[in-house]
Amino acid sequence: MAALEGLLKDNPDLHFALTNPDFPKVQKYKALQAVCDKLSVHKLTRNTIGVLSQNSRIALVGEVAVRFASLLAHHQNQQHAEVITAAPLNPEQQSQIRNLLEKNIGGKIKLSLLTDSAILSGIIVKIGSFMIDTSLKTKLETLETTMKETN
């Protein structure tokens, strides 16, 4: 499901073909089966695609994949953490962050690593609605706001 979700995100033509009502559902189904063959997807995924196709809901395959990934992560006690840094992290740093988060959260963590030079230095971690922001950019903005308030 994750591979299928990624393919739909990365391939706007396939997404368009699946959501376009002008394409017959048989062609949509065949196209997705060819994708499934190429990705060697699980039989359950193929069956899900078949049910979606029979019910004229093949355009929802991307949303089903996202929801399935969410349910699987919850079942596996896994949370998604978005980590933003000014420069790329080496594998040791990634491991340290993952271990620290897992220790504090009490579950498995799947990291999404992003770089944003605008934060200057530090790190921003987002887990659900929880966020830790130790970036220099935020500290400077806070200092600037404080200085304006005191004047």
Short mmCIF file of N, CA and C in Angstrom, two decimals:
data_model
loop_
_atom_site.label_atom_id
_atom_site.label_comp_id
_atom_site.label_asym_id
_atom_site.label_seq_id
_atom_site.Cartn_x
_atom_site.Cartn_y
_atom_site.Cartn_z
N MET A 1 0.83 -1.20 0.00
CA MET A 1 0.00 0.00 0.00
C MET A 1 0.86 1.25 0.00
N ALA A 2 1.95 1.22 0.78
CA ALA A 2 2.83 2.40 0.84
C ALA A 2 3.47 2.66 -0.52
N ALA A 3 3.88 1.60 -1.20
CA ALA A 3 4.49 1.77 -2.52
C ALA A 3 3.47 2.33 -3.51
N LEU A 4 2.24 1.85 -3.41
CA LEU A 4 1.18 2.33 -4.29
C LEU A 4 0.86 3.80 -4.00
N GLU A 5 0.81 4.14 -2.74
CA GLU A 5 0.57 5.53 -2.34
C GLU A 5 1.67 6.44 -2.90
N GLY A 6 2.92 6.01 -2.75
CA GLY A 6 4.05 6.80 -3.25
C GLY A 6 4.00 6.97 -4.76
N LEU A 7 3.63 5.91 -5.46
CA LEU A 7 3.54 5.97 -6.91
C LEU A 7 2.47 6.96 -7.35
N LEU A 8 1.33 6.96 -6.66
CA LEU A 8 0.26 7.88 -7.02
C LEU A 8 0.65 9.33 -6.75
N LYS A 9 1.41 9.55 -5.68
CA LYS A 9 1.88 10.91 -5.38
C LYS A 9 2.89 11.39 -6.42
N ASP A 10 3.77 10.47 -6.84
CA ASP A 10 4.86 10.84 -7.74
C ASP A 10 4.47 10.83 -9.21
N ASN A 11 3.31 10.27 -9.53
CA ASN A 11 2.92 10.14 -10.93
C ASN A 11 1.57 10.83 -11.16
N PRO A 12 1.57 12.12 -11.48
CA PRO A 12 0.31 12.84 -11.67
C PRO A 12 -0.53 12.29 -12.83
N ASP A 13 0.13 11.72 -13.84
CA ASP A 13 -0.62 11.16 -14.97
C ASP A 13 -1.47 9.97 -14.54
N LEU A 14 -0.89 9.10 -13.72
CA LEU A 14 -1.65 7.95 -13.22
C LEU A 14 -2.78 8.43 -12.33
N HIS A 15 -2.50 9.38 -11.47
CA HIS A 15 -3.55 9.93 -10.59
C HIS A 15 -4.68 10.53 -11.42
N PHE A 16 -4.33 11.27 -12.46
CA PHE A 16 -5.33 11.87 -13.34
C PHE A 16 -6.18 10.79 -14.01
N ALA A 17 -5.52 9.76 -14.52
CA ALA A 17 -6.24 8.68 -15.20
C ALA A 17 -7.23 7.99 -14.25
N LEU A 18 -6.84 7.81 -13.00
CA LEU A 18 -7.71 7.12 -12.05
C LEU A 18 -8.88 7.98 -11.59
N THR A 19 -8.69 9.29 -11.56
CA THR A 19 -9.74 10.17 -11.07
C THR A 19 -10.60 10.74 -12.20
N ASN A 20 -10.19 10.54 -13.44
CA ASN A 20 -10.93 11.07 -14.58
C ASN A 20 -12.11 10.16 -14.92
N PRO A 21 -13.34 10.69 -14.86
CA PRO A 21 -14.51 9.84 -15.15
C PRO A 21 -14.62 9.44 -16.62
N ASP A 22 -13.84 10.06 -17.51
CA ASP A 22 -13.90 9.71 -18.92
C ASP A 22 -13.23 8.37 -19.23
N PHE A 23 -12.34 7.93 -18.35
CA PHE A 23 -11.68 6.64 -18.55
C PHE A 23 -12.57 5.53 -18.00
N PRO A 24 -12.78 4.47 -18.79
CA PRO A 24 -13.61 3.36 -18.30
C PRO A 24 -12.97 2.67 -17.10
N LYS A 25 -13.81 2.20 -16.19
CA LYS A 25 -13.28 1.59 -14.97
C LYS A 25 -12.50 0.32 -15.27
N VAL A 26 -12.80 -0.36 -16.37
CA VAL A 26 -12.03 -1.56 -16.73
C VAL A 26 -10.59 -1.18 -17.05
N GLN A 27 -10.41 -0.07 -17.77
CA GLN A 27 -9.05 0.38 -18.08
C GLN A 27 -8.31 0.81 -16.82
N LYS A 28 -9.01 1.47 -15.90
CA LYS A 28 -8.40 1.89 -14.64
C LYS A 28 -7.95 0.66 -13.86
N TYR A 29 -8.81 -0.33 -13.81
CA TYR A 29 -8.49 -1.56 -13.09
C TYR A 29 -7.28 -2.26 -13.71
N LYS A 30 -7.25 -2.37 -15.02
CA LYS A 30 -6.13 -3.01 -15.71
C LYS A 30 -4.83 -2.25 -15.48
N ALA A 31 -4.92 -0.93 -15.50
CA ALA A 31 -3.72 -0.12 -15.27
C ALA A 31 -3.18 -0.36 -13.86
N LEU A 32 -4.08 -0.39 -12.88
CA LEU A 32 -3.63 -0.62 -11.50
C LEU A 32 -3.11 -2.04 -11.31
N GLN A 33 -3.70 -3.01 -11.99
CA GLN A 33 -3.20 -4.38 -11.90
C GLN A 33 -1.79 -4.47 -12.48
N ALA A 34 -1.53 -3.75 -13.57
CA ALA A 34 -0.19 -3.73 -14.15
C ALA A 34 0.80 -3.09 -13.17
N VAL A 35 0.36 -2.03 -12.49
CA VAL A 35 1.21 -1.40 -11.47
C VAL A 35 1.46 -2.38 -10.33
N CYS A 36 0.41 -3.09 -9.92
CA CYS A 36 0.56 -4.08 -8.84
C CYS A 36 1.54 -5.19 -9.23
N ASP A 37 1.48 -5.62 -10.50
CA ASP A 37 2.43 -6.64 -10.97
C ASP A 37 3.85 -6.13 -10.86
N LYS A 38 4.06 -4.89 -11.27
CA LYS A 38 5.39 -4.29 -11.26
C LYS A 38 5.91 -4.11 -9.82
N LEU A 39 4.99 -3.75 -8.90
CA LEU A 39 5.39 -3.52 -7.51
C LEU A 39 5.35 -4.78 -6.66
N SER A 40 4.85 -5.88 -7.21
CA SER A 40 4.69 -7.15 -6.47
C SER A 40 3.91 -6.93 -5.17
N VAL A 41 2.73 -6.33 -5.30
CA VAL A 41 1.94 -6.04 -4.11
C VAL A 41 1.27 -7.30 -3.55
N HIS A 42 0.87 -7.20 -2.31
CA HIS A 42 0.24 -8.30 -1.59
C HIS A 42 -1.13 -8.61 -2.19
N LYS A 43 -1.56 -9.85 -2.04
CA LYS A 43 -2.86 -10.29 -2.57
C LYS A 43 -4.01 -9.47 -1.98
N LEU A 44 -3.92 -9.13 -0.71
CA LEU A 44 -4.96 -8.33 -0.07
C LEU A 44 -5.09 -6.95 -0.72
N THR A 45 -3.96 -6.37 -1.11
CA THR A 45 -3.99 -5.08 -1.80
C THR A 45 -4.66 -5.22 -3.15
N ARG A 46 -4.34 -6.29 -3.87
CA ARG A 46 -4.99 -6.54 -5.16
C ARG A 46 -6.50 -6.69 -4.99
N ASN A 47 -6.91 -7.43 -3.96
CA ASN A 47 -8.34 -7.62 -3.71
C ASN A 47 -9.02 -6.30 -3.38
N THR A 48 -8.35 -5.47 -2.61
CA THR A 48 -8.90 -4.16 -2.26
C THR A 48 -9.09 -3.32 -3.52
N ILE A 49 -8.12 -3.35 -4.39
CA ILE A 49 -8.23 -2.62 -5.65
C ILE A 49 -9.39 -3.16 -6.48
N GLY A 50 -9.56 -4.47 -6.48
CA GLY A 50 -10.68 -5.08 -7.20
C GLY A 50 -12.03 -4.61 -6.67
N VAL A 51 -12.18 -4.56 -5.35
CA VAL A 51 -13.43 -4.10 -4.74
C VAL A 51 -13.67 -2.63 -5.07
N LEU A 52 -12.63 -1.82 -4.96
CA LEU A 52 -12.78 -0.40 -5.31
C LEU A 52 -13.20 -0.24 -6.77
N SER A 53 -12.62 -1.03 -7.64
CA SER A 53 -12.93 -0.95 -9.05
C SER A 53 -14.37 -1.38 -9.32
N GLN A 54 -14.80 -2.47 -8.74
CA GLN A 54 -16.17 -2.96 -8.94
C GLN A 54 -17.22 -1.96 -8.47
N ASN A 55 -16.88 -1.20 -7.44
CA ASN A 55 -17.81 -0.23 -6.87
C ASN A 55 -17.59 1.18 -7.41
N SER A 56 -16.86 1.29 -8.51
CA SER A 56 -16.57 2.58 -9.14
C SER A 56 -15.95 3.57 -8.16
N ARG A 57 -15.03 3.07 -7.33
CA ARG A 57 -14.36 3.91 -6.34
C ARG A 57 -12.84 3.82 -6.49
N ILE A 58 -12.39 3.48 -7.68
CA ILE A 58 -10.96 3.29 -7.92
C ILE A 58 -10.19 4.59 -7.69
N ALA A 59 -10.82 5.73 -7.84
CA ALA A 59 -10.15 7.01 -7.62
C ALA A 59 -9.77 7.20 -6.15
N LEU A 60 -10.37 6.41 -5.27
CA LEU A 60 -10.07 6.52 -3.83
C LEU A 60 -8.88 5.67 -3.39
N VAL A 61 -8.22 5.01 -4.32
CA VAL A 61 -7.14 4.10 -3.96
C VAL A 61 -6.02 4.82 -3.20
N GLY A 62 -5.72 6.05 -3.56
CA GLY A 62 -4.69 6.81 -2.84
C GLY A 62 -5.10 7.09 -1.41
N GLU A 63 -6.34 7.49 -1.22
CA GLU A 63 -6.84 7.77 0.14
C GLU A 63 -6.89 6.50 0.98
N VAL A 64 -7.29 5.39 0.35
CA VAL A 64 -7.31 4.10 1.06
C VAL A 64 -5.90 3.73 1.51
N ALA A 65 -4.93 3.95 0.64
CA ALA A 65 -3.54 3.64 0.99
C ALA A 65 -3.06 4.48 2.17
N VAL A 66 -3.41 5.77 2.17
CA VAL A 66 -3.01 6.66 3.27
C VAL A 66 -3.66 6.20 4.58
N ARG A 67 -4.94 5.90 4.52
CA ARG A 67 -5.66 5.47 5.74
C ARG A 67 -5.13 4.13 6.24
N PHE A 68 -4.83 3.23 5.31
CA PHE A 68 -4.29 1.93 5.70
C PHE A 68 -2.95 2.11 6.40
N ALA A 69 -2.10 2.96 5.86
CA ALA A 69 -0.79 3.22 6.47
C ALA A 69 -0.96 3.78 7.88
N SER A 70 -1.94 4.64 8.05
CA SER A 70 -2.21 5.22 9.36
C SER A 70 -2.67 4.14 10.35
N LEU A 71 -3.57 3.29 9.91
CA LEU A 71 -4.05 2.20 10.78
C LEU A 71 -2.93 1.22 11.13
N LEU A 72 -2.10 0.90 10.15
CA LEU A 72 -0.99 -0.01 10.39
C LEU A 72 -0.01 0.59 11.39
N ALA A 73 0.30 1.86 11.23
CA ALA A 73 1.22 2.53 12.16
C ALA A 73 0.65 2.51 13.57
N HIS A 74 -0.64 2.77 13.70
CA HIS A 74 -1.28 2.75 15.02
C HIS A 74 -1.22 1.34 15.62
N HIS A 75 -1.51 0.34 14.79
CA HIS A 75 -1.48 -1.05 15.25
C HIS A 75 -0.07 -1.46 15.71
N GLN A 76 0.93 -0.94 15.05
CA GLN A 76 2.32 -1.27 15.38
C GLN A 76 2.91 -0.32 16.42
N ASN A 77 2.06 0.53 17.00
CA ASN A 77 2.50 1.50 18.00
C ASN A 77 3.63 2.37 17.43
N GLN A 78 3.43 2.80 16.20
CA GLN A 78 4.44 3.61 15.50
C GLN A 78 3.87 5.00 15.24
N GLN A 79 4.69 6.01 15.47
CA GLN A 79 4.28 7.37 15.20
C GLN A 79 5.22 7.99 14.17
N HIS A 80 4.70 8.97 13.48
CA HIS A 80 5.48 9.65 12.46
C HIS A 80 6.04 10.95 13.05
N ALA A 81 7.32 11.16 12.87
CA ALA A 81 7.96 12.38 13.35
C ALA A 81 8.62 13.08 12.16
N GLU A 82 8.31 14.34 12.01
CA GLU A 82 8.94 15.16 10.98
C GLU A 82 10.06 15.95 11.64
N VAL A 83 11.27 15.76 11.15
CA VAL A 83 12.44 16.42 11.72
C VAL A 83 13.01 17.37 10.69
N ILE A 84 13.07 18.65 11.06
CA ILE A 84 13.58 19.68 10.15
C ILE A 84 14.88 20.23 10.73
N THR A 85 15.92 20.23 9.93
CA THR A 85 17.22 20.76 10.34
C THR A 85 17.75 21.68 9.24
N ALA A 86 18.73 22.50 9.59
CA ALA A 86 19.32 23.42 8.62
C ALA A 86 20.23 22.68 7.64
N ALA A 87 20.83 21.60 8.08
CA ALA A 87 21.73 20.80 7.23
C ALA A 87 21.34 19.33 7.38
N PRO A 88 21.64 18.51 6.38
CA PRO A 88 21.30 17.09 6.48
C PRO A 88 21.96 16.42 7.69
N LEU A 89 21.25 15.45 8.27
CA LEU A 89 21.78 14.71 9.41
C LEU A 89 22.49 13.46 8.92
N ASN A 90 23.59 13.12 9.59
CA ASN A 90 24.27 11.87 9.24
C ASN A 90 23.52 10.71 9.91
N PRO A 91 23.79 9.47 9.51
CA PRO A 91 23.06 8.33 10.07
C PRO A 91 23.14 8.22 11.60
N GLU A 92 24.29 8.57 12.17
CA GLU A 92 24.42 8.51 13.63
C GLU A 92 23.49 9.51 14.30
N GLN A 93 23.41 10.72 13.76
CA GLN A 93 22.51 11.73 14.32
C GLN A 93 21.05 11.31 14.17
N GLN A 94 20.71 10.73 13.03
CA GLN A 94 19.35 10.24 12.82
C GLN A 94 18.99 9.18 13.86
N SER A 95 19.92 8.27 14.08
CA SER A 95 19.71 7.21 15.07
C SER A 95 19.54 7.78 16.47
N GLN A 96 20.37 8.75 16.83
CA GLN A 96 20.26 9.37 18.16
C GLN A 96 18.90 10.05 18.34
N ILE A 97 18.45 10.76 17.34
CA ILE A 97 17.16 11.44 17.42
C ILE A 97 16.03 10.41 17.53
N ARG A 98 16.08 9.39 16.69
CA ARG A 98 15.06 8.34 16.74
C ARG A 98 15.02 7.68 18.12
N ASN A 99 16.19 7.31 18.65
CA ASN A 99 16.24 6.66 19.96
C ASN A 99 15.71 7.56 21.06
N LEU A 100 16.07 8.83 21.04
CA LEU A 100 15.60 9.78 22.04
C LEU A 100 14.08 9.95 21.97
N LEU A 101 13.55 10.07 20.76
CA LEU A 101 12.11 10.22 20.60
C LEU A 101 11.37 8.95 21.04
N GLU A 102 11.88 7.79 20.64
CA GLU A 102 11.24 6.53 21.03
C GLU A 102 11.23 6.36 22.54
N LYS A 103 12.31 6.76 23.18
CA LYS A 103 12.40 6.66 24.64
C LYS A 103 11.35 7.56 25.30
N ASN A 104 11.18 8.77 24.79
CA ASN A 104 10.26 9.73 25.39
C ASN A 104 8.80 9.51 24.98
N ILE A 105 8.57 9.00 23.80
CA ILE A 105 7.21 8.79 23.31
C ILE A 105 6.67 7.43 23.77
N GLY A 106 7.56 6.46 23.89
CA GLY A 106 7.14 5.13 24.31
C GLY A 106 6.59 4.31 23.15
N GLY A 107 7.18 4.41 22.01
CA GLY A 107 6.77 3.63 20.84
C GLY A 107 7.79 3.79 19.74
N LYS A 108 7.50 3.16 18.62
CA LYS A 108 8.39 3.26 17.47
C LYS A 108 8.16 4.59 16.76
N ILE A 109 9.22 5.11 16.18
CA ILE A 109 9.17 6.39 15.47
C ILE A 109 9.64 6.18 14.04
N LYS A 110 8.85 6.69 13.10
CA LYS A 110 9.26 6.73 11.70
C LYS A 110 9.62 8.18 11.40
N LEU A 111 10.86 8.41 11.02
CA LEU A 111 11.34 9.77 10.77
C LEU A 111 11.17 10.19 9.32
N SER A 112 10.72 11.42 9.16
CA SER A 112 10.77 12.09 7.86
C SER A 112 11.76 13.23 8.04
N LEU A 113 12.85 13.18 7.31
CA LEU A 113 13.91 14.16 7.47
C LEU A 113 13.82 15.22 6.38
N LEU A 114 13.76 16.47 6.81
CA LEU A 114 13.71 17.60 5.89
C LEU A 114 14.81 18.58 6.24
N THR A 115 15.30 19.28 5.25
CA THR A 115 16.27 20.34 5.52
C THR A 115 15.68 21.67 5.07
N ASP A 116 15.95 22.69 5.88
CA ASP A 116 15.48 24.04 5.59
C ASP A 116 16.53 25.01 6.12
N SER A 117 17.32 25.55 5.23
CA SER A 117 18.41 26.44 5.64
C SER A 117 17.89 27.72 6.30
N ALA A 118 16.62 28.03 6.13
CA ALA A 118 16.04 29.24 6.72
C ALA A 118 15.98 29.19 8.24
N ILE A 119 16.05 27.97 8.82
CA ILE A 119 16.00 27.90 10.29
C ILE A 119 17.36 28.20 10.90
N LEU A 120 18.38 28.37 10.07
CA LEU A 120 19.75 28.75 10.45
C LEU A 120 20.50 27.65 11.19
N SER A 121 20.00 27.20 12.33
CA SER A 121 20.58 26.07 13.06
C SER A 121 19.52 25.56 14.02
N GLY A 122 19.83 24.48 14.70
CA GLY A 122 18.86 23.89 15.63
C GLY A 122 18.04 22.82 14.94
N ILE A 123 16.89 22.51 15.55
CA ILE A 123 16.06 21.42 15.05
C ILE A 123 14.60 21.72 15.38
N ILE A 124 13.73 21.27 14.48
CA ILE A 124 12.29 21.33 14.70
C ILE A 124 11.78 19.91 14.57
N VAL A 125 11.04 19.44 15.58
CA VAL A 125 10.47 18.10 15.56
C VAL A 125 8.96 18.22 15.70
N LYS A 126 8.24 17.58 14.78
CA LYS A 126 6.77 17.58 14.82
C LYS A 126 6.29 16.14 14.90
N ILE A 127 5.49 15.85 15.93
CA ILE A 127 4.86 14.54 16.09
C ILE A 127 3.38 14.82 16.34
N GLY A 128 2.57 14.57 15.33
CA GLY A 128 1.15 14.90 15.45
C GLY A 128 0.99 16.39 15.66
N SER A 129 0.27 16.76 16.72
CA SER A 129 0.07 18.19 17.01
C SER A 129 1.14 18.72 17.96
N PHE A 130 2.07 17.87 18.36
CA PHE A 130 3.14 18.25 19.28
C PHE A 130 4.35 18.73 18.47
N MET A 131 4.95 19.85 18.90
CA MET A 131 6.11 20.37 18.18
C MET A 131 7.16 20.90 19.16
N ILE A 132 8.40 20.58 18.87
CA ILE A 132 9.55 21.11 19.60
C ILE A 132 10.34 21.94 18.60
N ASP A 133 10.55 23.21 18.91
CA ASP A 133 11.25 24.10 17.99
C ASP A 133 12.41 24.76 18.72
N THR A 134 13.62 24.27 18.43
CA THR A 134 14.82 24.87 19.03
C THR A 134 15.66 25.56 17.97
N SER A 135 15.00 25.98 16.89
CA SER A 135 15.74 26.61 15.79
C SER A 135 16.19 28.02 16.18
N LEU A 136 17.30 28.41 15.63
CA LEU A 136 17.83 29.75 15.87
C LEU A 136 16.88 30.80 15.30
N LYS A 137 16.25 30.51 14.20
CA LYS A 137 15.31 31.45 13.60
C LYS A 137 14.18 31.79 14.58
N THR A 138 13.60 30.78 15.20
CA THR A 138 12.51 31.01 16.16
C THR A 138 13.01 31.77 17.38
N LYS A 139 14.20 31.43 17.86
CA LYS A 139 14.75 32.13 19.02
C LYS A 139 14.98 33.61 18.70
N LEU A 140 15.47 33.90 17.51
CA LEU A 140 15.69 35.29 17.11
C LEU A 140 14.36 36.04 16.96
N GLU A 141 13.36 35.37 16.41
CA GLU A 141 12.04 35.99 16.27
C GLU A 141 11.43 36.27 17.64
N THR A 142 11.59 35.35 18.58
CA THR A 142 11.08 35.54 19.94
C THR A 142 11.78 36.71 20.61
N LEU A 143 13.09 36.77 20.45
CA LEU A 143 13.87 37.87 21.01
C LEU A 143 13.43 39.21 20.42
N GLU A 144 13.22 39.23 19.12
CA GLU A 144 12.77 40.46 18.46
C GLU A 144 11.40 40.90 18.99
N THR A 145 10.49 39.97 19.14
CA THR A 145 9.16 40.29 19.68
C THR A 145 9.25 40.81 21.11
N THR A 146 10.09 40.19 21.92
CA THR A 146 10.27 40.62 23.31
C THR A 146 10.83 42.02 23.37
N MET A 147 11.79 42.30 22.52
CA MET A 147 12.41 43.62 22.51
C MET A 147 11.41 44.69 22.08
N LYS A 148 10.55 44.38 21.13
CA LYS A 148 9.53 45.32 20.68
C LYS A 148 8.51 45.59 21.78
N GLU A 149 8.18 44.56 22.55
CA GLU A 149 7.19 44.70 23.63
C GLU A 149 7.73 45.55 24.77
N THR A 150 9.03 45.50 25.02
CA THR A 150 9.60 46.27 26.12
C THR A 150 9.80 47.74 25.76
N ASN A 151 9.80 48.06 24.49
CA ASN A 151 9.99 49.46 24.06
C ASN A 151 8.71 50.18 24.04
#
